[in-house]
Amino acid sequence: MSLSYSRRKIATAYLFILPGLLLFLIFVIYPIAKAFQMSFYEWNIMPGKPNEFIGLGNYIRAYNDPIVRLSLTNTIVYTIITVPTGMILALLSALLLNQIRRGKVFFRTLYYLPVITSWVIVSFLFRYFFQSPKGILNNLLVNTFHIIKEPISWLQNTPTAFIPIWALGIWKEIGWAMVIFLAALQTIPTELYEAAELDGANAWKRLINVTLPLIRPTLVFVLVVLMIGGFNVFTSVFLITNGGPLQRTEVILSYMFHQAFDYLDFGYGTAISFLLAAIIIILSFLQIRFLRKPEEII
Amino acid sequence: MRTKLQIIISALMILSVALAACGPSTPAAVTPVTVIETREVMITPTPAPEGPITITFWHIYSEAEMNMLEDTLIPKFEAEHPNVKVQSVQIPYAEFRRKLLTAISGGTAPDLIRSDIIWVPEFAYMGATVALDELMPDFEQYANSVFEGPLATNFFNGHYYGLPLDTNNRVLVYNKDMFKAAGIEAPPTTLDEFLADCEKIKQLGEGKYCYADYGTYAWAVNPFIWSFGGDITDPNYTVSTGYLNGPNTRAAYEFLKKLVDEGYMHPGILGGGLDAWGGFGNDEIAMILEGPWFPTIFGTEKDYGFALMPAGPGGHISVVGGEDIVMFQQSQHKEEAADFIRFILSEDSQVAMASVGQMPVLKTFAEPGSPIDLDFYGIFFEQAKTARARTPHPNFTKIEAIYQNAGLAYLRGEQSFEEAFNAAVAQIDPLLKLEP
C-alpha cells in the first residue's frame, strides 16, 4: 500500500472512468462491432439460426443499387443546402444579438427554442403545413396572399417534397449554431474593433478582417458538426415523406432503415450505414485537416 | 484524506454497477448501505416458481377494443385461471412489425400476439411461431368453428400457425348528404355506375371528390384488381407474370387512372397527405372503402350508408383483413398461452369484442339467431363471401412495395402500364420462389 501520491491520483481517475467506460463499451462499441460483423453476412434475425458469410457481397450490392446512389445524392444535397444556409443565418442572428443591449436573453431563448423541440412533433407539423390541396401553406399562398392560383402538391413531387425537409433542417440548426457563435463573438477583445475603426475600417471590413478570422476555429467546428448532422438526416425524412413518392426523397439513413427493419435485410442495412460512416469520417477529417490552421489542431 | 474518499466513492460506484449486472446470485457482501439500496432498485425480480405466471399479449386494438380486453376479458380469464396473469401491450400498427422482429431477434418475443393476417406466413417461414395444430390437441374443434377464409390465412407449409381472432373486409361507405346533393338515389352496385356517380359528384364543384384512398398499396388497389377479374399472382402464389401485368389487372389500373385524371379521385392517392375521414365528414369525399371499425371510431352522427364493393367483370370482390392469434416459439408458457387462445375464441369473448367493432370469426354468428347485431355486421358477412386475402407469402412486404411503386408510377403518368408492370413482375417472380 505504498502507492505514491500521483499513482493514487491516476488510480482514482481510472476508477472514476471505469463505470462510464464499461457502459460505453457495452452499449456503443459492442453494437458497432457486431453491426460491422453483420455487414459481411446474409444475416438471419432468428437467434440461433445460421448466418451465411457473403464477404463484400452487401457492399457490392450497395455500390450497384440505384436507390443507394439516389439517396446518397439526396443526402449530399440536403447537407449542401441546409448547412451553409443555417450557418449564415445563425451568424447573422449572432452578430445582431451581440449588439443589442436589451432583450438579449429573450431573443437567445427564442432562437434556441427550435433546438429543444422534438423532431418528431415538428416533422408532423411540417407535414400538415405542406399538405395538398388543403394544407396551411397552400391556403396562405392561394387564398390569403393570392401568390399562386392553384395549390401546389408539395409532397407529391420532387424537388418540392424536399422543401419542408430542408426548411425543418435549417430551422433546427440556426439556434444551436447561433449560441456557439455568440460565445465565440464574446471572446473577441473590443480593442481590436476600436483599433480597426481608427484605421478607417467600416462595419463590413471589421467583419471580414477582424470577426471572421478570430472565430475561424468556431466556424470550422460548427461546419463539421452540422455536416455530420446533415449526413445523418433521418427523422424528418422518415416522418414527412417516408422516402416517397417512389423512393425519390429517400436519404441514406431512411433507406438503411427500410432495408433493415421492413425487409429484415440487416446485413445490407448495416453495410449501407458503414458506407455512410466511412464518408462522414473522411469528410470530417478533410475538413479539419484543410480548414483549420496547423496550430489550431490539438 | 480527500483522495481516499474519492477512491472509496468510485469503488462503491463500480461495485454497484457490478452488483446490478450480476443479478440475484451475487451474495450480499458486507458493503455500505448505499450499495445495497442501488442493488435493490436495479435487479429485475425473478418470479418465484409457485407464483402467478405472466403471459404477454401484444395487439393493435383501438381504445374501445382495448378497454373491453383489459377491463372485461382479461379479468375474467384471470379469475378462471388464478395462476396466470395476462399483460396486454398495445402497439401502434406502424411500429408493430418492427418492434416484434426486434424482440424476436433479441429472444424476448411475447407469448402471443394479435397478428395482421398478412404477417403470419412470414413469421412461420422464419420459424418464429408455433404450429398450433401440433400444440393443441383440440385444435380441430376450433378450426371447425371458424370461417374458412380467415382460417386459411394461418396455413403455411402444411401446418396452421395461428387461429383467426377477428375478420374484416372493406365495403363501400357512402356519404348520403353528398349523394342527395348530387341527385344520386342509391349507392353504385357496379363499377360503371360508380363512374357515372363520380361524374355527378364532380358537378358539385371544386374540392369535391368522388372517392379517396391513401395510396396504391395492396389494401387499397386489390379490391379493384380482383373486381376487374385480375390478380396479383396465380392461385398457388408461384408466379405474377401474366397476372399482375395481365389484361384484367390493366383494366383495373386504367379505371383508377381515369378516376385520378378526371379529378374524381382525391389526389392524396398519389402521396402528399390525405385525411379521408375528415374529408368524408366535411362533405368533400363521397365514397371510401372501410371496415367494420368505422362507426365505432368515426361516430354515427353523420348520415352515411354501407354497400358492397361495386361489381366489375370479376364480381364485387373486396379484400379480407383481420387478425390471427399467434404464439411464439420463445414463449415459456405455451400451455397457458393456449388456454388464453381457447378463452378468446369462446362465444362470450367473441360477442364482447363484437360489441366494440370487432367482426367475429365464429361461423354460427353469421346465421339467424346470432348473438351479435346482424343489421350492422350483415353487410360485412355478405361481403366476406367473396372477399379475398392479399398474397399470403413470406415476402409479401417486398412484393407489395414493388407493385405499390409500379402503380404509383403509372397513376402519376410517369410510366406506361407495360413499363411499370413488366418491370414489377420481373422483380416479383423471383421473390415468390422460396428457398426451402
XYZ file of C-alpha atoms in Angstrom:
734
model
C 0.000 0.000 0.000
C 2.889 2.337 -0.637
C 1.474 3.932 -3.737
C 2.893 7.339 -4.427
C 0.578 10.326 -4.381
C 0.464 10.708 -8.169
C -0.092 6.981 -8.757
C -3.003 7.082 -6.367
C -4.393 10.035 -8.230
C -4.174 8.137 -11.513
C -5.779 5.086 -9.965
C -8.612 7.263 -8.733
C -9.079 8.710 -12.178
C -9.299 5.283 -13.716
C -11.795 4.152 -11.139
C -13.974 7.123 -11.973
C -13.686 6.483 -15.681
C -14.440 2.793 -15.407
C -18.257 2.818 -14.983
C -18.727 5.168 -17.921
C -16.190 3.258 -19.965
C -17.970 -0.031 -19.296
C -21.296 1.430 -20.383
C -19.617 2.893 -23.464
C -18.045 -0.445 -24.352
C -21.254 -2.404 -23.843
C -23.749 -0.039 -25.423
C -21.679 1.723 -28.105
C -18.562 -0.205 -29.073
C -20.060 -3.685 -28.916
C -23.087 -2.869 -31.120
C -20.821 -1.140 -33.650
C -18.511 -4.162 -33.804
C -21.486 -6.508 -34.062
C -23.016 -4.426 -36.842
C -19.696 -4.435 -38.683
C -19.690 -8.224 -38.492
C -23.301 -8.368 -39.698
C -22.461 -6.306 -42.771
C -20.479 -9.264 -44.182
C -23.325 -11.736 -43.729
C -26.720 -12.592 -45.101
C -27.940 -12.065 -41.554
C -30.792 -14.131 -40.141
C -32.710 -12.318 -37.445
C -33.801 -15.509 -35.709
C -31.457 -16.200 -32.806
C -29.610 -19.479 -33.262
C -30.240 -19.764 -36.996
C -27.166 -19.899 -39.249
C -25.937 -16.750 -40.975
C -24.357 -17.002 -44.384
C -20.983 -15.287 -44.843
C -21.006 -13.404 -48.144
C -17.842 -11.320 -47.810
C -18.197 -7.968 -49.512
C -21.497 -9.037 -51.115
C -23.567 -6.441 -49.283
C -21.109 -3.669 -50.111
C -21.027 -4.616 -53.785
C -24.820 -4.705 -53.832
C -24.924 -1.212 -52.312
C -22.444 0.046 -54.902
C -24.706 -1.195 -57.699
C -28.005 -0.171 -56.113
C -29.509 2.860 -57.924
C -31.529 3.806 -54.843
C -28.361 3.927 -52.739
C -26.933 6.399 -55.239
C -30.117 8.440 -55.285
C -30.329 8.535 -51.508
C -26.666 9.471 -51.259
C -27.246 12.332 -53.700
C -30.282 13.439 -51.715
C -28.261 13.336 -48.503
C -25.433 15.394 -50.010
C -27.854 17.936 -51.483
C -29.556 18.194 -48.093
C -26.206 18.899 -46.439
C -25.101 21.402 -49.089
C -28.360 23.302 -48.819
C -29.018 23.260 -45.098
C -25.538 23.637 -43.607
C -24.338 26.866 -45.301
C -27.807 28.447 -45.125
C -28.130 27.547 -41.473
C -24.644 28.827 -40.677
C -25.116 32.158 -42.459
C -28.461 32.792 -40.785
C -27.027 31.729 -37.435
C -24.032 34.035 -37.828
C -26.275 36.938 -38.810
C -28.511 36.471 -35.817
C -25.490 36.040 -33.541
C -23.972 39.312 -34.832
C -27.249 41.161 -34.342
C -27.835 39.660 -30.957
C -24.312 40.504 -29.877
C -25.038 44.176 -30.459
C -28.379 44.686 -28.838
C -28.372 45.707 -25.220
C -31.847 44.825 -24.076
C -33.735 41.594 -24.548
C -30.643 39.547 -25.316
C -31.706 36.642 -23.136
C -35.208 36.751 -24.562
C -34.037 36.515 -28.168
C -31.396 33.940 -27.363
C -34.077 31.744 -25.797
C -36.394 32.388 -28.709
C -33.804 31.315 -31.277
C -32.788 28.331 -29.220
C -36.339 27.007 -28.870
C -36.286 25.012 -32.137
C -33.239 23.117 -30.896
C -35.053 21.742 -27.882
C -38.349 20.988 -29.608
C -38.938 17.398 -30.636
C -38.003 16.469 -34.192
C -40.984 14.150 -34.294
C -43.593 16.727 -33.373
C -42.192 19.387 -35.664
C -41.928 16.904 -38.538
C -45.613 16.083 -38.178
C -46.452 19.784 -38.069
C -44.425 20.450 -41.213
C -46.185 17.583 -42.953
C -49.550 19.134 -42.138
C -48.387 22.592 -43.229
C -47.341 21.222 -46.611
C -50.369 19.013 -47.243
C -52.170 19.429 -50.511
C -54.547 20.637 -51.669
C -55.694 21.886 -48.274
C -52.566 22.438 -46.183
C -51.993 25.667 -44.273
C -49.233 26.788 -46.616
C -51.361 26.267 -49.726
C -54.190 28.099 -48.037
C -51.931 31.064 -47.278
C -50.426 31.160 -50.757
C -53.699 30.732 -52.640
C -56.418 32.291 -50.514
C -54.735 34.796 -48.231
C -51.909 36.272 -50.278
C -53.035 35.236 -53.770
C -49.441 34.476 -54.781
C -50.376 31.353 -56.704
C -53.617 30.303 -58.345
C -53.573 26.545 -57.879
C -52.466 24.781 -54.710
C -49.045 23.137 -55.030
C -48.801 19.385 -54.444
C -45.737 19.862 -52.255
C -45.188 16.313 -51.074
C -46.201 14.557 -54.296
C -43.258 15.701 -56.362
C -39.590 16.404 -56.127
C -37.998 18.840 -55.545
C -40.944 20.442 -53.704
C -41.139 17.464 -51.337
C -37.640 18.348 -50.143
C -38.619 21.887 -49.187
C -40.258 21.022 -45.842
C -37.337 18.709 -45.069
C -34.732 21.353 -45.849
C -36.704 24.070 -44.079
C -37.012 21.969 -40.961
C -33.284 21.177 -41.026
C -32.306 24.832 -41.303
C -34.813 25.900 -38.668
C -33.345 23.359 -36.262
C -29.712 24.274 -36.991
C -29.882 28.027 -36.561
C -30.469 28.124 -32.821
C -27.646 25.786 -31.932
C -25.067 27.365 -34.247
C -26.099 30.818 -33.075
C -25.419 30.060 -29.438
C -21.963 28.733 -30.306
C -21.198 31.760 -32.491
C -22.406 34.092 -29.786
C -19.994 32.552 -27.317
C -17.157 32.935 -29.824
C -18.026 36.570 -30.572
C -17.873 37.431 -26.915
C -14.270 36.273 -26.723
C -13.133 38.874 -29.284
C -11.442 41.784 -27.453
C -13.191 45.101 -28.131
C -9.779 46.821 -28.543
C -9.400 45.130 -31.899
C -12.596 46.707 -33.169
C -11.540 50.078 -31.788
C -8.162 49.802 -33.497
C -9.802 48.781 -36.762
C -12.173 51.682 -36.506
C -9.264 54.105 -36.010
C -7.716 52.661 -39.140
C -10.889 53.550 -41.001
C -12.436 50.106 -41.342
C -16.192 50.116 -41.864
C -18.555 47.531 -40.422
C -18.154 45.165 -43.375
C -14.363 45.339 -43.244
C -14.407 44.809 -39.496
C -16.485 41.680 -40.048
C -14.206 40.333 -42.766
C -10.882 41.265 -41.228
C -11.498 41.042 -37.507
C -14.522 38.975 -36.604
C -14.367 36.122 -39.089
C -10.632 35.345 -38.754
C -10.932 35.326 -34.989
C -13.895 32.947 -34.868
C -12.460 30.742 -37.595
C -11.908 27.708 -35.343
C -15.523 28.001 -34.214
C -16.702 28.235 -37.815
C -14.845 25.048 -38.663
C -16.185 23.304 -35.577
C -19.776 24.279 -36.370
C -19.306 23.284 -40.009
C -18.032 19.830 -39.092
C -20.733 19.183 -36.537
C -23.543 20.418 -38.779
C -22.197 18.422 -41.694
C -22.223 15.255 -39.641
C -25.775 16.110 -38.609
C -26.708 16.747 -42.232
C -25.463 13.368 -43.347
C -27.398 11.779 -40.520
C -30.732 13.310 -41.525
C -33.449 10.757 -40.809
C -36.367 11.716 -38.566
C -37.707 14.498 -40.768
C -37.497 12.427 -43.960
C -38.970 9.359 -42.298
C -41.944 11.260 -40.936
C -42.609 13.847 -43.637
C -42.280 11.781 -46.835
C -41.044 8.378 -45.654
C -38.794 8.389 -48.713
C -41.727 8.743 -51.071
C -43.049 9.398 -53.617
C -41.481 6.437 -55.402
C -38.407 6.441 -53.133
C -37.337 9.774 -54.571
C -36.799 11.536 -51.264
C -35.060 8.594 -49.682
C -31.872 9.557 -47.810
C -29.154 7.117 -46.776
C -30.469 6.513 -43.289
C -34.115 6.148 -44.259
C -33.156 3.668 -46.975
C -30.990 1.786 -44.499
C -33.898 1.709 -42.062
C -36.319 0.347 -44.668
C -33.872 -2.362 -45.706
C -33.161 -3.457 -42.159
C -36.482 -3.076 -40.398
C -39.040 -3.507 -43.184
C -37.288 -6.124 -45.301
C -35.247 -7.635 -42.438
C -32.113 -7.348 -44.539
C -29.905 -6.461 -41.593
C -26.686 -7.374 -43.383
C -27.459 -4.974 -46.205
C -28.709 -2.294 -43.840
C -25.539 -2.363 -41.756
C -23.370 -2.302 -44.901
C -25.172 0.877 -46.006
C -24.649 2.506 -42.635
C -20.952 1.669 -42.655
C -20.628 3.259 -46.079
C -22.209 6.381 -44.625
C -19.873 6.249 -41.620
C -16.866 5.984 -43.924
C -17.998 9.019 -45.916
C -18.558 11.080 -42.779
C -15.197 10.153 -41.285
C -13.317 11.010 -44.473
C -15.121 14.330 -44.955
C -14.690 15.375 -41.331
C -11.013 14.532 -41.471
C -10.539 16.516 -44.680
C -12.402 19.489 -43.273
C -10.380 19.614 -40.107
C -7.137 18.955 -41.921
C -7.565 21.686 -44.540
C -9.779 24.267 -42.893
C -8.029 24.505 -39.574
C -4.596 26.016 -39.344
C -1.942 23.627 -38.011
C -1.641 25.493 -34.713
C -5.367 25.092 -34.122
C -5.293 21.334 -34.364
C -4.937 19.830 -30.963
C -7.915 12.396 3.036
C -9.794 13.645 0.015
C -8.152 11.131 -2.294
C -9.058 8.286 -0.022
C -12.680 9.386 -0.006
C -12.639 9.603 -3.796
C -11.296 6.072 -4.046
C -14.000 4.818 -1.732
C -16.759 6.593 -3.664
C -15.548 5.376 -7.029
C -15.125 1.866 -5.700
C -18.710 1.969 -4.467
C -19.932 3.116 -7.856
C -18.169 0.259 -9.602
C -19.386 -2.206 -7.054
C -22.964 -1.062 -7.503
C -22.754 -1.450 -11.282
C -21.136 -4.844 -10.924
C -23.737 -5.992 -8.415
C -26.586 -4.847 -10.601
C -25.122 -6.719 -13.537
C -24.572 -9.912 -11.606
C -28.188 -10.271 -10.611
C -29.652 -12.141 -7.720
C -26.940 -14.781 -7.493
C -24.414 -12.282 -6.111
C -24.033 -12.823 -2.395
C -24.784 -9.761 -0.328
C -21.272 -8.773 0.678
C -20.506 -6.684 3.674
C -20.922 -3.364 1.961
C -22.263 0.028 2.923
C -25.986 0.630 2.934
C -25.972 2.772 -0.229
C -24.762 -0.139 -2.332
C -27.473 -2.427 -1.101
C -30.057 0.179 -1.996
C -28.747 0.510 -5.553
C -28.825 -3.197 -5.948
C -32.416 -3.439 -4.823
C -33.526 -0.892 -7.363
C -31.713 -2.275 -10.366
C -32.346 -6.010 -10.199
C -35.376 -7.318 -12.022
C -37.180 -9.571 -9.595
C -37.224 -13.206 -10.650
C -40.699 -14.652 -10.202
C -40.894 -17.390 -7.634
C -41.771 -20.756 -9.239
C -45.109 -21.091 -7.464
C -46.255 -17.532 -8.070
C -48.526 -16.450 -10.911
C -47.252 -16.874 -14.453
C -47.426 -13.863 -16.728
C -48.198 -14.231 -20.400
C -47.678 -11.251 -22.643
C -50.148 -10.394 -25.384
C -49.233 -7.748 -27.954
C -52.008 -6.220 -30.021
C -53.124 -3.222 -32.043
C -56.572 -2.809 -30.554
C -58.182 0.610 -30.662
C -59.044 2.394 -27.449
C -62.562 0.965 -27.065
C -61.417 -2.544 -28.008
C -58.503 -2.388 -25.611
C -60.755 -1.278 -22.769
C -63.003 -4.253 -23.424
C -59.988 -6.556 -23.433
C -58.345 -5.143 -20.340
C -61.350 -4.300 -18.192
C -63.639 -7.211 -19.009
C -61.996 -10.114 -20.793
C -58.603 -10.367 -19.102
C -60.018 -10.095 -15.549
C -62.464 -12.848 -16.457
C -59.681 -15.058 -17.796
C -57.535 -14.389 -14.744
C -60.441 -15.307 -12.480
C -60.776 -18.610 -14.321
C -57.017 -19.192 -14.243
C -55.803 -17.849 -10.887
C -52.241 -18.873 -11.683
C -51.975 -16.810 -14.851
C -51.699 -13.078 -15.367
C -52.140 -11.589 -18.823
C -50.162 -8.499 -19.688
C -51.774 -6.596 -22.526
C -49.437 -4.397 -24.578
C -50.860 -2.030 -27.166
C -48.513 -1.061 -30.005
C -49.388 1.200 -32.948
C -49.754 -0.629 -36.266
C -46.915 1.210 -37.993
C -44.426 0.117 -35.333
C -45.797 -3.316 -34.570
C -43.903 -5.488 -37.016
C -40.562 -3.751 -36.484
C -40.877 -3.879 -32.738
C -41.844 -7.521 -32.839
C -38.967 -8.506 -35.108
C -36.549 -6.685 -32.844
C -37.968 -8.609 -29.882
C -37.706 -11.927 -31.746
C -34.077 -11.346 -32.681
C -33.351 -10.428 -29.070
C -35.018 -13.614 -27.835
C -37.717 -11.696 -25.989
C -40.764 -12.243 -28.177
C -44.157 -12.004 -26.462
C -46.098 -15.208 -25.779
C -48.988 -14.231 -28.002
C -49.749 -11.541 -30.498
C -52.769 -10.413 -32.399
C -51.105 -10.501 -35.785
C -52.230 -8.910 -39.005
C -53.165 -11.932 -41.135
C -50.627 -10.857 -43.709
C -47.650 -11.355 -41.360
C -48.448 -14.938 -40.357
C -46.672 -16.697 -43.277
C -43.572 -14.570 -42.738
C -43.290 -15.464 -39.045
C -43.949 -19.118 -39.818
C -41.304 -19.143 -42.558
C -38.810 -17.630 -40.127
C -39.572 -20.423 -37.706
C -40.636 -17.943 -35.046
C -44.143 -19.220 -34.396
C -45.715 -22.387 -33.013
C -47.766 -24.724 -35.209
C -50.967 -24.689 -33.177
C -52.286 -27.865 -34.818
C -49.341 -29.677 -33.227
C -49.506 -27.968 -29.853
C -53.252 -28.006 -29.178
C -54.870 -31.473 -29.083
C -58.280 -29.822 -29.518
C -57.171 -27.713 -32.489
C -59.665 -29.349 -34.895
C -62.583 -28.245 -32.763
C -61.515 -24.599 -33.013
C -60.567 -24.830 -36.667
C -64.022 -26.189 -37.483
C -65.840 -23.432 -35.627
C -64.364 -20.506 -37.579
C -64.815 -19.210 -41.150
C -62.616 -20.947 -43.679
C -61.245 -17.795 -45.344
C -59.746 -16.352 -42.168
C -58.581 -19.813 -41.045
C -56.696 -20.266 -44.314
C -54.577 -17.202 -43.568
C -52.863 -19.276 -40.844
C -51.875 -22.122 -43.129
C -48.257 -22.384 -44.187
C -46.256 -25.410 -45.355
C -48.736 -27.990 -44.136
C -49.470 -26.526 -40.712
C -51.653 -23.936 -39.035
C -49.567 -21.299 -37.261
C -52.431 -19.455 -35.655
C -56.184 -19.189 -35.292
C -58.342 -16.363 -36.569
C -59.259 -13.821 -33.934
C -61.350 -11.396 -35.884
C -62.004 -10.779 -39.525
C -62.971 -7.803 -41.591
C -63.168 -6.577 -45.111
C -63.709 -3.319 -46.859
C -67.162 -2.323 -48.013
C -68.272 0.861 -49.704
C -69.203 3.625 -47.278
C -71.114 6.426 -48.969
C -71.907 9.937 -47.856
C -75.692 10.291 -48.011
C -75.622 14.099 -47.859
C -73.361 14.320 -50.880
C -75.345 11.681 -52.755
C -78.505 13.669 -52.100
C -76.910 16.921 -53.239
C -75.711 15.244 -56.439
C -79.113 13.686 -57.058
C -77.953 10.100 -56.684
C -80.544 7.852 -55.131
C -78.759 4.620 -54.341
C -75.165 3.559 -53.892
C -73.498 2.146 -57.040
C -73.714 -1.616 -57.462
C -71.326 -1.816 -60.399
C -68.117 -0.006 -61.264
C -69.860 1.509 -64.296
C -72.477 3.054 -62.031
C -69.641 4.132 -59.751
C -68.084 6.058 -62.638
C -71.422 7.637 -63.579
C -71.966 8.713 -59.963
C -68.490 10.205 -59.897
C -69.381 12.448 -62.826
C -72.420 13.732 -60.903
C -70.399 14.303 -57.762
C -67.804 16.273 -59.696
C -70.614 18.643 -60.734
C -70.968 19.609 -57.060
C -67.972 21.855 -57.620
C -64.363 22.491 -56.779
C -62.833 20.433 -53.979
C -65.475 17.705 -54.096
C -64.140 14.233 -54.660
C -65.980 11.073 -55.535
C -63.542 8.673 -53.921
C -60.394 8.689 -51.822
C -57.751 6.301 -50.625
C -54.306 6.765 -49.159
C -52.091 5.090 -51.730
C -51.538 2.251 -54.142
C -50.716 -0.491 -51.639
C -52.479 -3.863 -51.684
C -55.252 -2.983 -49.235
C -56.269 -0.086 -51.489
C -55.884 -1.413 -55.032
C -56.574 -5.145 -54.692
C -60.401 -4.777 -54.483
C -60.325 -3.021 -57.860
C -57.894 -5.536 -59.388
C -59.999 -8.508 -58.280
C -63.316 -6.918 -59.185
C -61.966 -6.406 -62.697
C -61.086 -10.107 -62.787
C -57.361 -9.518 -62.426
C -54.971 -10.839 -59.839
C -51.516 -10.396 -58.355
C -50.317 -13.978 -58.837
C -51.598 -17.362 -59.949
C -53.800 -19.187 -57.395
C -50.764 -21.002 -55.966
C -48.742 -17.823 -55.471
C -45.842 -19.010 -57.629
C -45.789 -16.511 -60.490
C -47.027 -12.963 -61.142
C -46.215 -12.677 -64.851
C -49.469 -12.804 -66.775
C -51.457 -11.852 -63.663
C -50.162 -8.576 -62.262
C -49.356 -7.384 -65.781
C -52.329 -9.187 -67.336
C -55.173 -7.518 -69.231
C -57.704 -7.592 -66.371
C -55.316 -6.044 -63.869
C -54.512 -3.489 -66.524
C -58.205 -2.612 -66.852
C -58.358 -2.051 -63.096
C -55.384 0.312 -63.107
C -56.769 2.130 -66.152
C -60.003 2.598 -64.208
C -58.074 4.048 -61.261
C -56.081 6.289 -63.586
C -59.294 7.585 -65.082
C -60.519 8.434 -61.583
C -57.284 10.339 -60.959
C -57.154 12.092 -64.328
C -60.799 13.171 -64.274
C -60.402 14.564 -60.774
C -62.842 12.050 -59.309
C -60.164 10.669 -57.031
C -58.685 12.779 -54.247
C -55.049 13.467 -55.255
C -53.951 12.097 -51.884
C -53.651 8.676 -53.519
C -50.522 9.989 -55.246
C -48.945 10.803 -51.881
C -48.721 14.063 -50.047
C -51.219 13.628 -47.285
C -54.897 12.945 -47.027
C -57.457 12.962 -44.263
C -60.100 10.761 -45.856
C -62.313 10.586 -42.794
C -62.095 14.334 -42.273
C -62.990 14.897 -45.917
C -65.840 12.414 -45.651
C -67.164 14.232 -42.599
C -66.869 17.655 -44.273
C -68.731 16.562 -47.411
C -65.629 16.735 -49.579
C -65.330 12.990 -50.197
C -68.355 10.983 -51.246
C -67.154 7.389 -51.021
C -64.477 5.405 -49.251
C -63.867 1.723 -48.618
C -63.911 0.979 -44.922
C -64.142 -1.867 -42.456
C -66.467 -2.657 -39.536
C -64.463 -0.461 -37.153
C -65.670 2.633 -38.995
C -68.799 3.524 -36.949
C -67.106 2.909 -33.585
C -64.228 5.232 -34.355
C -65.770 7.715 -36.809
C -69.029 8.122 -34.917
C -72.588 7.807 -36.079
C -73.697 11.445 -36.248
C -73.024 11.811 -39.952
C -75.555 10.287 -42.323
C -73.826 7.521 -44.247
C -74.610 4.071 -45.580
C -72.846 0.821 -46.392
C -72.893 -1.104 -49.676
C -70.967 -3.959 -51.227
C -67.832 -3.229 -53.219
C -69.216 -2.228 -56.660
C -69.008 -5.124 -59.093
C -66.813 -5.275 -62.162
C -66.374 -8.115 -64.660
C -64.850 -10.224 -61.878
C -67.662 -9.661 -59.372
C -67.812 -7.414 -56.332
C -64.674 -8.624 -54.638
C -63.173 -6.900 -51.651
C -60.076 -7.517 -49.584
C -60.033 -9.611 -46.419
C -58.370 -8.139 -43.399
C -58.331 -9.201 -39.863
C -56.107 -10.652 -37.272
C -54.938 -14.047 -36.172
C -53.766 -15.014 -32.726
C -50.268 -16.395 -32.988
C -47.941 -17.994 -30.433
C -44.166 -17.651 -30.435
C -41.598 -20.415 -30.020
C -39.811 -18.236 -27.483
C -42.840 -18.390 -25.154
C -42.027 -20.042 -21.827
C -45.681 -20.718 -21.047
C -47.156 -22.335 -24.139
C -49.888 -24.277 -22.307
C -51.160 -21.179 -20.522
C -50.960 -19.195 -23.759
C -53.033 -21.907 -25.480
C -55.625 -21.543 -22.702
C -55.854 -17.865 -23.485
C -56.412 -18.687 -27.176
C -59.287 -21.011 -26.211
C -60.703 -18.300 -23.972
C -60.519 -15.516 -26.564
C -62.185 -17.737 -29.185
C -65.060 -18.593 -26.873
C -68.521 -17.402 -27.818
C -68.677 -14.948 -24.896
C -65.360 -13.308 -25.745
C -66.301 -13.026 -29.405
C -69.633 -11.396 -28.516
C -67.862 -8.960 -26.209
C -65.347 -7.932 -28.879
C -68.108 -7.690 -31.484
C -69.823 -5.075 -29.330
C -66.846 -2.752 -29.840
C -66.496 -3.260 -33.590
C -64.509 -6.487 -33.947
C -66.115 -8.734 -36.517
C -66.253 -12.239 -35.049
C -64.918 -15.328 -36.784
C -67.333 -17.938 -35.416
C -69.428 -19.439 -38.207
C -72.568 -19.655 -36.098
C -72.577 -15.874 -35.734
C -73.461 -15.304 -39.384
C -76.622 -17.361 -39.063
C -80.109 -16.328 -37.891
C -80.334 -16.266 -34.124
C -76.819 -14.843 -33.977
C -75.897 -13.234 -30.650
C -74.499 -10.216 -32.467
C -76.079 -7.334 -34.360
C -76.601 -8.710 -37.868
C -78.240 -5.482 -39.007
C -74.809 -3.957 -38.810
C -72.483 -6.904 -39.450
C -74.727 -8.397 -42.151
C -73.163 -6.376 -44.959
C -69.680 -7.435 -43.876
C -70.662 -11.101 -43.661
C -72.169 -10.737 -47.136
C -69.004 -9.133 -48.482
C -66.923 -11.813 -46.730
C -68.429 -14.465 -49.012
C -66.389 -13.170 -51.961
C -63.627 -11.154 -50.307
C -60.100 -12.425 -50.822
C -56.826 -12.350 -48.924
C -53.699 -10.487 -50.017
C -50.839 -12.692 -51.252
C -50.128 -14.957 -48.242
C -46.400 -15.184 -48.755
C -43.368 -14.596 -46.507
C -42.107 -11.985 -48.971
C -45.406 -10.117 -49.061
C -43.914 -6.869 -47.673
C -41.370 -6.679 -50.510
C -43.860 -7.803 -53.152
C -46.358 -5.190 -52.061
C -43.747 -2.411 -52.104
C -42.881 -3.287 -55.710
C -46.397 -3.133 -57.098
C -47.244 -0.170 -54.929
C -44.442 1.771 -56.637
C -45.374 0.467 -60.089
C -49.000 1.521 -59.568
C -47.943 4.936 -58.361
C -45.593 5.489 -61.313
C -48.444 4.546 -63.666
C -51.118 6.669 -61.957
C -48.771 9.649 -61.927
C -48.353 9.223 -65.673
C -44.612 8.711 -65.418
C -44.574 5.219 -66.887
C -46.875 3.321 -69.179
C -48.640 0.284 -67.784
C -46.267 -2.051 -69.663
C -43.133 -0.275 -68.487
C -44.199 -0.151 -64.863
C -45.734 -3.583 -64.507
C -43.426 -5.633 -66.725
C -40.599 -4.365 -64.549
C -42.647 -5.164 -61.439
C -43.366 -8.792 -62.348
C -39.692 -9.291 -63.228
C -38.868 -8.312 -59.653
C -41.748 -10.150 -58.014
C -41.405 -13.545 -59.706
C -38.046 -14.407 -58.066
C -39.432 -13.314 -54.684
C -42.283 -15.805 -54.984
C -39.833 -18.687 -55.170
C -38.820 -19.619 -51.654
C -35.633 -21.223 -50.539
C -36.539 -24.305 -48.518
